[in-house]
Amino acid sequence: MCVDPAPPPPSALTRRGVLAGAAALAGTAAALTPAASASAAAPARAAGSGGGRVRGGDLVIEGGTLLDPATGHVTEDAVVVIAGGSVTAAGTRDATRGARGRLSSGAEVLDAHGRWVLPGLTDAHIHLNTVAEAGDALRFGATSARSGSTDFFQDVAVRELARQAPEQAPALRAAGVFVTPDLADTLLADPELTELARLKDGVREADALRRVVRVNLGRGVDVVKTRVNERAGMPDQDPLTQVYDREQLSVIVDAARRGGAGVLCHSYSEKGCHDAVMAGIRSLEHGVFVGERTLREMRRRGTCFTPTLTAIAGMVDSDDPVLAERGRTYLPVLKEAVRTAHELGVPLAAGTDSSGGDVEPVGREAELMREAGLPALDAIRTVTTGAAELLGRARTSGRLAPGFAGDAVLLDGDPLKDVGVLKRPVAVVHAGLRVPKKS
Ligand SMILES: [Zn+2]
């Protein structure tokens, strides 16, 4: 199974403390001693990650057909009772009567007659750089999400936005900035990164890698995003070219782990995928050419697979002939990898890899999982229970049951017959609050 590292201890160090520690480290990044950077990384789980409590609401969802993705159980004419943002009861009218009676009489009732009611969905790989993108993802039903990095730590703030105003953003696991050889504009995301501009060959040495992880942890990220291969979405890059080796990836994984964070790794080539998995990443992103030996290793270790089929399928329609050809070549290969992964029992999680303003519905990823050969219920699990497990939210997200988050989507059809209905939720509830339609 894919289990997150234990939740980090409450922050022992403030951001100011992290910066003070960094300031004490004289000289260029290359001059950092391994011991110094290791000790600086250790306690750097910091300000913001604790955050405020979610300001959830009271709501009753009444009369719909409730599907529990964990069991496949279907309840007709069901009632879901949400109090203070969390589910207190879900099931038949009889089974929920007591909890409903305890709810304040003024609580809003959402009529779900003729609808299917599912738990809120999870997008396990998305780049949310703006408030608009966060809202779009939520309106597509992603009540929770894991960031695949942002340019300037916007995801750390989106995470807090979701606590303050759950109807505006998905509950987020933040990744901060990308750990990559060329930081480009990300150099300006934190003054502590600017020294790295002096490195001729980019962020490759152990000390520089640790520094980027440490800055991320200091900003309170939950996970760390890195890469082993170049990008598929850039026509001038060869996604089979490896940018980090297993040793460099191990440095990143170890530094992240000391801060309680798992690593998600952008990967394409089989060797790159294998190196990343052997280095101890938490989840393999894209993974088009992942081979069976690596998938078996992932099964053994519980490493998750986030294939982002949506992103690869999207390349097929690209105006750029190189990208379109890449999409046409890669999509069937990736679908085959997903099918093999599912057969072998590798945990799968849905992620759209949406970025740059074009937010894709995470239901599309579930639909593509179904097309790749997963049974409908298993495809639905990749966007509910499976993804929740990857996010370390298996006990609070992905189901509508007492103690779980009051997150739900209402659908206008049976998702077990047509997984595609997940792309078009007719209503979305986050922490007991109805998500407004786009005005
Ligand atoms: Zn991405």
Coordinates of C-alpha atoms and ligand atoms in Angstrom, one line a residue:
M1 CA 0.0 0.0 0.0
C2 CA 1.1 3.5 -0.4
V3 CA 1.4 5.2 2.9
D4 CA 2.8 8.6 3.5
P5 CA 5.6 9.2 5.9
A6 CA 4.2 9.9 9.4
P7 CA 3.0 13.4 9.8
P8 CA 5.8 15.8 10.7
P9 CA 6.1 16.9 14.3
P10 CA 4.8 20.4 15.0
S11 CA 7.2 22.9 13.7
A12 CA 10.2 23.3 15.8
L13 CA 11.7 26.1 13.8
T14 CA 10.2 29.2 12.4
R15 CA 11.0 30.6 8.9
R16 CA 13.1 33.2 10.6
G17 CA 15.0 30.4 12.3
V18 CA 15.6 28.7 8.9
L19 CA 16.9 31.9 7.4
A20 CA 19.1 32.6 10.4
G21 CA 20.6 29.1 10.1
A22 CA 21.1 29.7 6.4
A23 CA 22.8 33.0 7.0
A24 CA 25.2 31.4 9.3
L25 CA 26.4 29.2 6.4
A26 CA 29.0 31.3 4.8
G27 CA 30.2 31.3 1.1
T28 CA 28.7 29.8 -2.0
A29 CA 26.4 26.8 -2.2
A30 CA 29.4 24.8 -3.4
A31 CA 31.2 25.6 -0.2
L32 CA 28.5 24.2 2.1
T33 CA 29.7 21.3 4.0
P34 CA 27.5 18.2 3.9
A35 CA 27.2 18.2 7.7
A36 CA 26.1 21.8 7.8
S37 CA 23.4 21.5 5.2
A38 CA 22.2 18.2 6.6
S39 CA 21.7 19.7 10.0
A40 CA 20.0 22.7 8.6
A41 CA 17.6 20.5 6.7
A42 CA 16.7 18.3 9.7
P43 CA 14.4 20.5 11.6
A44 CA 13.2 22.6 8.7
R45 CA 9.6 21.6 8.7
A46 CA 8.2 25.0 9.2
A47 CA 5.9 27.9 9.4
G48 CA 2.6 27.5 7.6
S49 CA 2.5 23.7 7.5
G50 CA 0.4 23.6 10.6
G51 CA -1.9 26.3 9.3
G52 CA -5.3 27.2 10.5
R53 CA -8.3 24.9 11.0
V54 CA -10.6 24.3 8.1
R55 CA -13.6 26.6 8.3
G56 CA -16.1 24.0 7.2
G57 CA -19.9 24.2 7.2
D58 CA -23.1 22.1 8.0
L59 CA -24.9 20.5 5.1
V60 CA -27.3 17.6 4.4
I61 CA -27.1 15.9 1.0
E62 CA -30.4 14.1 0.5
G63 CA -32.0 11.6 -1.8
G64 CA -29.1 10.6 -4.1
T65 CA -27.5 7.3 -5.0
L66 CA -24.4 7.0 -2.8
L67 CA -21.3 5.1 -4.0
D68 CA -18.6 4.1 -1.5
P69 CA -15.4 3.6 -3.6
A70 CA -13.7 1.7 -0.9
T71 CA -16.3 -1.1 -0.9
G72 CA -18.2 -0.6 -4.1
H73 CA -21.4 -0.5 -2.0
V74 CA -24.3 1.5 -3.5
T75 CA -27.1 3.0 -1.3
E76 CA -30.3 4.3 -3.0
D77 CA -32.1 7.4 -1.5
A78 CA -29.1 8.1 0.7
V79 CA -28.5 10.9 3.1
V80 CA -25.0 12.4 3.9
V81 CA -24.9 14.5 7.1
I82 CA -22.0 17.0 7.3
A83 CA -21.4 19.0 10.5
G84 CA -18.6 21.5 10.8
G85 CA -17.0 20.4 7.6
S86 CA -16.9 16.6 8.4
V87 CA -19.2 13.7 7.7
T88 CA -21.1 12.6 10.8
A89 CA -23.3 10.0 9.0
A90 CA -23.9 8.6 5.5
G91 CA -26.3 5.9 4.4
T92 CA -30.0 5.2 4.5
R93 CA -32.5 7.6 6.0
D94 CA -32.9 5.4 9.0
A95 CA -29.2 5.1 9.6
T96 CA -28.6 8.8 9.4
R97 CA -31.7 10.1 11.3
G98 CA -29.9 10.5 14.6
A99 CA -27.0 12.5 13.2
R100 CA -29.4 14.6 11.2
G101 CA -31.4 15.4 14.3
R102 CA -28.2 16.7 16.0
L103 CA -27.6 19.2 13.2
S104 CA -28.8 22.7 13.6
S105 CA -32.2 23.1 12.2
G106 CA -31.1 25.8 9.8
A107 CA -28.5 23.6 8.0
E108 CA -28.7 23.8 4.2
V109 CA -30.1 20.8 2.4
L110 CA -28.7 19.8 -1.0
D111 CA -31.3 17.9 -3.1
A112 CA -29.6 15.0 -4.8
H113 CA -32.6 13.1 -6.2
G114 CA -31.7 11.6 -9.5
R115 CA -28.0 12.1 -8.9
W116 CA -25.1 9.9 -7.9
V117 CA -23.2 11.1 -4.8
L118 CA -19.5 10.3 -4.6
P119 CA -16.8 11.6 -2.3
G120 CA -14.8 14.6 -3.5
L121 CA -12.1 13.7 -6.0
T122 CA -8.4 14.1 -5.7
D123 CA -6.0 15.4 -8.3
A124 CA -2.6 14.0 -7.3
H125 CA -0.5 16.0 -9.7
I126 CA -1.5 19.6 -10.5
H127 CA 0.2 23.0 -10.7
L128 CA -1.9 25.6 -9.1
N129 CA -0.2 29.0 -9.6
T130 CA -3.3 31.2 -9.3
V131 CA -6.6 31.6 -7.4
A132 CA -8.5 31.1 -10.7
E133 CA -6.7 27.7 -11.3
A134 CA -7.5 26.6 -7.7
G135 CA -11.2 27.5 -8.3
D136 CA -11.3 25.7 -11.6
A137 CA -9.8 22.5 -10.2
L138 CA -12.3 22.6 -7.4
R139 CA -15.3 23.1 -9.7
F140 CA -14.2 20.0 -11.6
G141 CA -14.6 18.1 -8.3
A142 CA -11.0 18.0 -7.0
T143 CA -11.7 18.8 -3.4
S144 CA -8.1 17.7 -2.6
A145 CA -4.9 17.8 -4.6
R146 CA -1.2 17.4 -4.5
S147 CA 0.9 20.1 -6.0
G148 CA 3.5 19.2 -8.7
S149 CA 5.3 22.4 -7.8
T150 CA 4.6 26.1 -8.4
D151 CA 6.8 29.0 -9.5
F152 CA 6.9 31.0 -6.3
F153 CA 5.4 28.9 -3.5
Q154 CA 1.9 29.9 -4.4
D155 CA 0.8 26.3 -3.5
V156 CA 1.7 26.9 0.1
A157 CA -0.7 29.8 0.2
V158 CA -3.3 27.9 -1.8
R159 CA -3.2 25.3 1.0
E160 CA -4.1 28.0 3.5
L161 CA -6.7 29.5 1.2
A162 CA -8.5 26.2 1.2
R163 CA -8.6 26.3 5.0
Q164 CA -9.8 29.8 5.2
A165 CA -12.3 29.5 2.3
P166 CA -12.8 25.9 1.4
E167 CA -15.3 26.8 -1.4
Q168 CA -12.5 28.5 -3.3
A169 CA -9.6 25.9 -3.4
P170 CA -8.8 22.2 -3.0
A171 CA -7.2 21.0 0.2
L172 CA -3.6 20.9 -1.0
R173 CA -0.4 19.1 -0.3
A174 CA 2.1 21.7 -1.3
A175 CA 5.4 21.0 -3.2
G176 CA 6.9 24.5 -3.4
V177 CA 9.5 24.9 -6.1
F178 CA 10.9 22.2 -8.5
V179 CA 14.2 20.6 -7.6
T180 CA 15.7 20.7 -11.1
P181 CA 19.2 21.5 -12.6
D182 CA 18.0 24.9 -14.1
L183 CA 15.9 26.8 -11.6
A184 CA 15.3 29.7 -14.1
D185 CA 12.9 32.2 -12.6
T186 CA 12.5 30.0 -9.5
L187 CA 15.8 31.5 -8.4
L188 CA 13.7 34.5 -7.4
A189 CA 11.2 32.5 -5.3
D190 CA 13.4 32.8 -2.2
P191 CA 16.5 35.0 -1.6
E192 CA 18.2 31.9 -0.3
L193 CA 18.1 30.4 -3.7
T194 CA 19.9 33.2 -5.5
E195 CA 23.4 32.0 -4.6
L196 CA 22.7 29.0 -6.8
A197 CA 22.8 31.2 -9.8
R198 CA 26.6 31.1 -9.5
L199 CA 26.8 27.4 -10.1
K200 CA 28.0 26.9 -13.7
D201 CA 26.4 23.5 -14.2
G202 CA 23.1 24.3 -12.3
V203 CA 21.7 22.4 -9.3
R204 CA 23.5 19.1 -9.4
E205 CA 26.0 18.8 -6.5
A206 CA 24.7 17.3 -3.3
D207 CA 24.9 20.6 -1.3
A208 CA 23.0 22.5 -3.9
L209 CA 20.3 19.8 -4.1
R210 CA 20.0 19.8 -0.3
R211 CA 19.7 23.6 -0.3
V212 CA 16.7 23.6 -2.7
V213 CA 15.0 20.9 -0.6
R214 CA 15.8 22.8 2.6
V215 CA 14.4 26.1 1.3
N216 CA 11.3 24.2 0.3
L217 CA 11.0 22.6 3.7
G218 CA 11.6 26.0 5.3
R219 CA 8.6 27.3 3.5
G220 CA 6.5 24.5 4.9
V221 CA 6.0 22.2 1.9
D222 CA 4.4 18.8 2.4
V223 CA 6.2 17.0 -0.5
V224 CA 9.2 17.6 -2.7
K225 CA 9.0 17.5 -6.5
T226 CA 12.0 16.6 -8.6
R227 CA 12.8 15.0 -11.9
V228 CA 15.0 12.3 -13.4
N229 CA 14.3 13.0 -17.1
E230 CA 13.9 16.0 -19.3
R231 CA 10.4 17.2 -20.3
A232 CA 8.1 15.7 -22.8
G233 CA 6.1 18.9 -23.2
M234 CA 9.0 20.8 -24.7
P235 CA 9.8 20.0 -28.3
D236 CA 13.5 20.8 -27.9
Q237 CA 13.9 18.4 -25.0
D238 CA 14.4 14.7 -25.1
P239 CA 12.3 13.2 -22.3
L240 CA 14.5 10.1 -22.4
T241 CA 17.6 12.1 -21.4
Q242 CA 18.4 11.7 -17.8
V243 CA 19.2 14.8 -15.7
Y244 CA 19.9 13.2 -12.3
D245 CA 21.4 9.8 -11.5
R246 CA 20.4 7.5 -8.7
E247 CA 22.9 9.0 -6.3
Q248 CA 21.6 12.6 -6.8
L249 CA 18.0 11.4 -6.4
S250 CA 19.0 9.6 -3.2
V251 CA 20.4 12.9 -1.8
I252 CA 17.1 14.6 -2.6
V253 CA 15.0 11.8 -1.1
D254 CA 17.1 11.7 2.1
A255 CA 16.9 15.5 2.5
A256 CA 13.2 15.5 2.0
R257 CA 12.7 12.5 4.3
R258 CA 14.5 14.3 7.1
G259 CA 11.9 17.0 6.9
G260 CA 9.0 14.4 6.8
A261 CA 8.3 14.9 3.1
G262 CA 8.0 12.3 0.3
V263 CA 9.3 12.9 -3.2
L264 CA 7.3 12.8 -6.4
C265 CA 9.6 12.4 -9.4
H266 CA 9.0 13.4 -13.1
S267 CA 10.2 10.3 -15.0
Y268 CA 10.1 8.9 -18.5
S269 CA 12.9 6.4 -19.5
E270 CA 12.9 3.0 -17.9
K271 CA 16.4 3.5 -16.5
G272 CA 15.3 6.9 -15.1
C273 CA 12.2 5.3 -13.6
H274 CA 14.2 2.5 -12.1
D275 CA 16.8 4.9 -10.6
A276 CA 14.1 7.0 -9.1
V277 CA 12.3 4.1 -7.5
M278 CA 15.5 2.6 -6.2
A279 CA 16.4 6.0 -4.7
G280 CA 13.2 5.8 -2.6
I281 CA 10.7 8.2 -4.2
R282 CA 7.1 8.1 -3.0
S283 CA 5.5 8.3 -6.4
L284 CA 6.5 8.0 -10.1
E285 CA 5.0 10.8 -12.3
H286 CA 4.3 10.2 -16.0
G287 CA 6.5 7.0 -16.2
V288 CA 5.7 6.4 -19.9
F289 CA 8.5 3.8 -20.5
V290 CA 8.5 2.2 -17.0
G291 CA 9.3 -1.5 -17.4
E292 CA 8.0 -4.5 -15.6
R293 CA 11.1 -4.9 -13.4
T294 CA 10.6 -1.4 -12.1
L295 CA 6.8 -1.9 -11.6
R296 CA 7.5 -5.0 -9.6
E297 CA 9.9 -3.1 -7.5
M298 CA 7.2 -0.4 -7.0
R299 CA 4.8 -3.0 -5.9
R300 CA 7.3 -4.4 -3.4
R301 CA 8.1 -0.9 -2.0
G302 CA 4.5 0.5 -2.2
T303 CA 5.7 3.3 -4.6
C304 CA 2.7 4.9 -6.3
F305 CA 2.3 5.5 -10.0
T306 CA 0.7 8.8 -11.2
P307 CA 0.7 8.3 -14.9
T308 CA -0.9 11.7 -15.8
L309 CA -2.5 10.1 -18.9
T310 CA -4.5 13.4 -19.4
A311 CA -1.3 15.3 -20.0
I312 CA 0.1 12.8 -22.5
A313 CA -3.3 12.5 -24.3
G314 CA -3.4 16.3 -24.5
M315 CA -0.1 16.3 -26.4
V316 CA -1.8 14.5 -29.3
D317 CA -3.8 17.7 -30.0
S318 CA -0.8 19.9 -29.9
D319 CA -0.1 22.4 -32.7
D320 CA 3.5 21.5 -32.5
P321 CA 4.2 18.5 -34.8
V322 CA 7.0 17.1 -32.5
L323 CA 4.7 17.1 -29.5
A324 CA 1.7 15.7 -31.4
E325 CA 3.8 12.9 -32.7
R326 CA 5.2 12.3 -29.2
G327 CA 1.7 12.2 -27.8
R328 CA 0.5 9.7 -30.4
T329 CA 3.6 7.4 -29.7
Y330 CA 3.5 7.7 -25.9
L331 CA -0.2 7.4 -25.1
P332 CA -0.6 3.7 -26.0
V333 CA 2.8 2.9 -24.3
L334 CA 1.6 4.6 -21.1
K335 CA -1.8 2.9 -21.2
E336 CA 0.0 -0.4 -21.4
A337 CA 2.2 0.5 -18.5
V338 CA -0.9 1.5 -16.5
R339 CA -2.6 -1.8 -17.3
T340 CA 0.5 -3.8 -16.3
A341 CA 0.9 -1.8 -13.1
H342 CA -2.8 -2.5 -12.2
E343 CA -2.3 -6.2 -12.8
L344 CA 0.8 -6.3 -10.7
G345 CA -1.0 -4.4 -7.8
V346 CA 1.0 -1.2 -8.0
P347 CA -1.0 1.6 -6.3
L348 CA -2.3 4.1 -9.0
A349 CA -3.3 7.7 -8.4
A350 CA -5.1 10.1 -10.8
G351 CA -3.3 13.3 -11.6
T352 CA -4.0 15.7 -14.6
D353 CA -0.7 17.6 -14.6
S354 CA -2.8 20.7 -15.4
S355 CA -0.7 23.9 -15.5
G356 CA -0.6 27.3 -17.1
G357 CA -4.2 28.2 -16.8
D358 CA -5.7 25.2 -18.6
V359 CA -7.1 23.1 -15.8
E360 CA -8.3 19.7 -16.9
P361 CA -11.1 17.8 -15.1
V362 CA -9.5 15.1 -12.9
G363 CA -12.5 12.9 -14.0
R364 CA -10.8 12.8 -17.4
E365 CA -7.8 10.9 -15.8
A366 CA -10.2 8.4 -14.3
E367 CA -11.8 8.0 -17.7
L368 CA -8.4 7.3 -19.3
M369 CA -7.5 4.8 -16.5
R370 CA -10.7 3.0 -17.5
E371 CA -9.7 3.2 -21.2
A372 CA -6.3 1.7 -20.2
G373 CA -8.1 -1.4 -18.9
L374 CA -9.0 -0.8 -15.3
P375 CA -12.5 -1.9 -14.2
A376 CA -14.7 1.1 -13.6
L377 CA -14.6 0.8 -9.8
D378 CA -10.8 0.6 -9.8
A379 CA -10.6 3.6 -12.1
I380 CA -12.9 5.5 -9.7
R381 CA -10.6 4.5 -6.9
T382 CA -7.6 6.1 -8.6
V383 CA -9.3 9.5 -8.2
T384 CA -10.7 8.8 -4.7
T385 CA -9.4 6.2 -2.2
G386 CA -6.1 5.5 -4.1
A387 CA -5.2 9.1 -4.5
A388 CA -6.2 9.9 -0.9
E389 CA -3.8 7.2 0.3
L390 CA -1.0 8.8 -1.7
L391 CA -1.7 12.1 -0.1
G392 CA -1.6 10.5 3.4
R393 CA -5.4 11.2 3.7
A394 CA -6.7 7.7 3.6
R395 CA -8.6 8.2 6.8
T396 CA -10.1 11.5 6.0
S397 CA -10.6 11.6 2.2
G398 CA -11.9 9.4 -0.6
R399 CA -15.0 8.2 1.1
L400 CA -18.2 9.6 2.6
A401 CA -18.2 8.0 6.0
P402 CA -18.2 9.3 9.6
G403 CA -15.0 11.1 10.4
F404 CA -14.2 11.8 6.7
A405 CA -14.1 15.2 5.2
G406 CA -17.4 16.6 4.1
D407 CA -16.3 16.6 0.4
A408 CA -18.7 15.4 -2.3
V409 CA -19.5 15.5 -6.0
L410 CA -23.0 15.1 -7.5
L411 CA -23.0 13.4 -10.9
D412 CA -25.8 13.2 -13.5
G413 CA -25.2 9.5 -14.3
D414 CA -23.9 6.2 -13.0
P415 CA -20.1 6.4 -12.9
L416 CA -19.9 2.6 -12.8
K417 CA -21.5 2.5 -16.2
D418 CA -19.7 5.5 -17.6
V419 CA -16.6 6.8 -15.7
G420 CA -16.7 9.9 -18.0
V421 CA -19.5 11.4 -15.9
L422 CA -16.8 12.2 -13.3
K423 CA -15.6 14.9 -15.7
R424 CA -18.8 16.9 -15.3
P425 CA -19.9 17.2 -11.6
V426 CA -23.3 19.0 -11.4
A427 CA -22.4 20.1 -7.9
V428 CA -19.3 20.1 -5.7
V429 CA -19.1 20.3 -1.9
H430 CA -15.9 21.1 0.0
A431 CA -15.8 20.8 3.8
G432 CA -19.6 21.1 3.9
L433 CA -19.7 24.2 1.7
R434 CA -21.2 24.3 -1.7
V435 CA -18.7 25.4 -4.4
P436 CA -20.2 28.3 -6.4
K437 CA -20.5 27.9 -10.1
K438 CA -18.3 30.2 -12.2
S439 CA -20.0 33.6 -12.6
Ligands
ZN1 ZN 3.7 18.4 -13.5

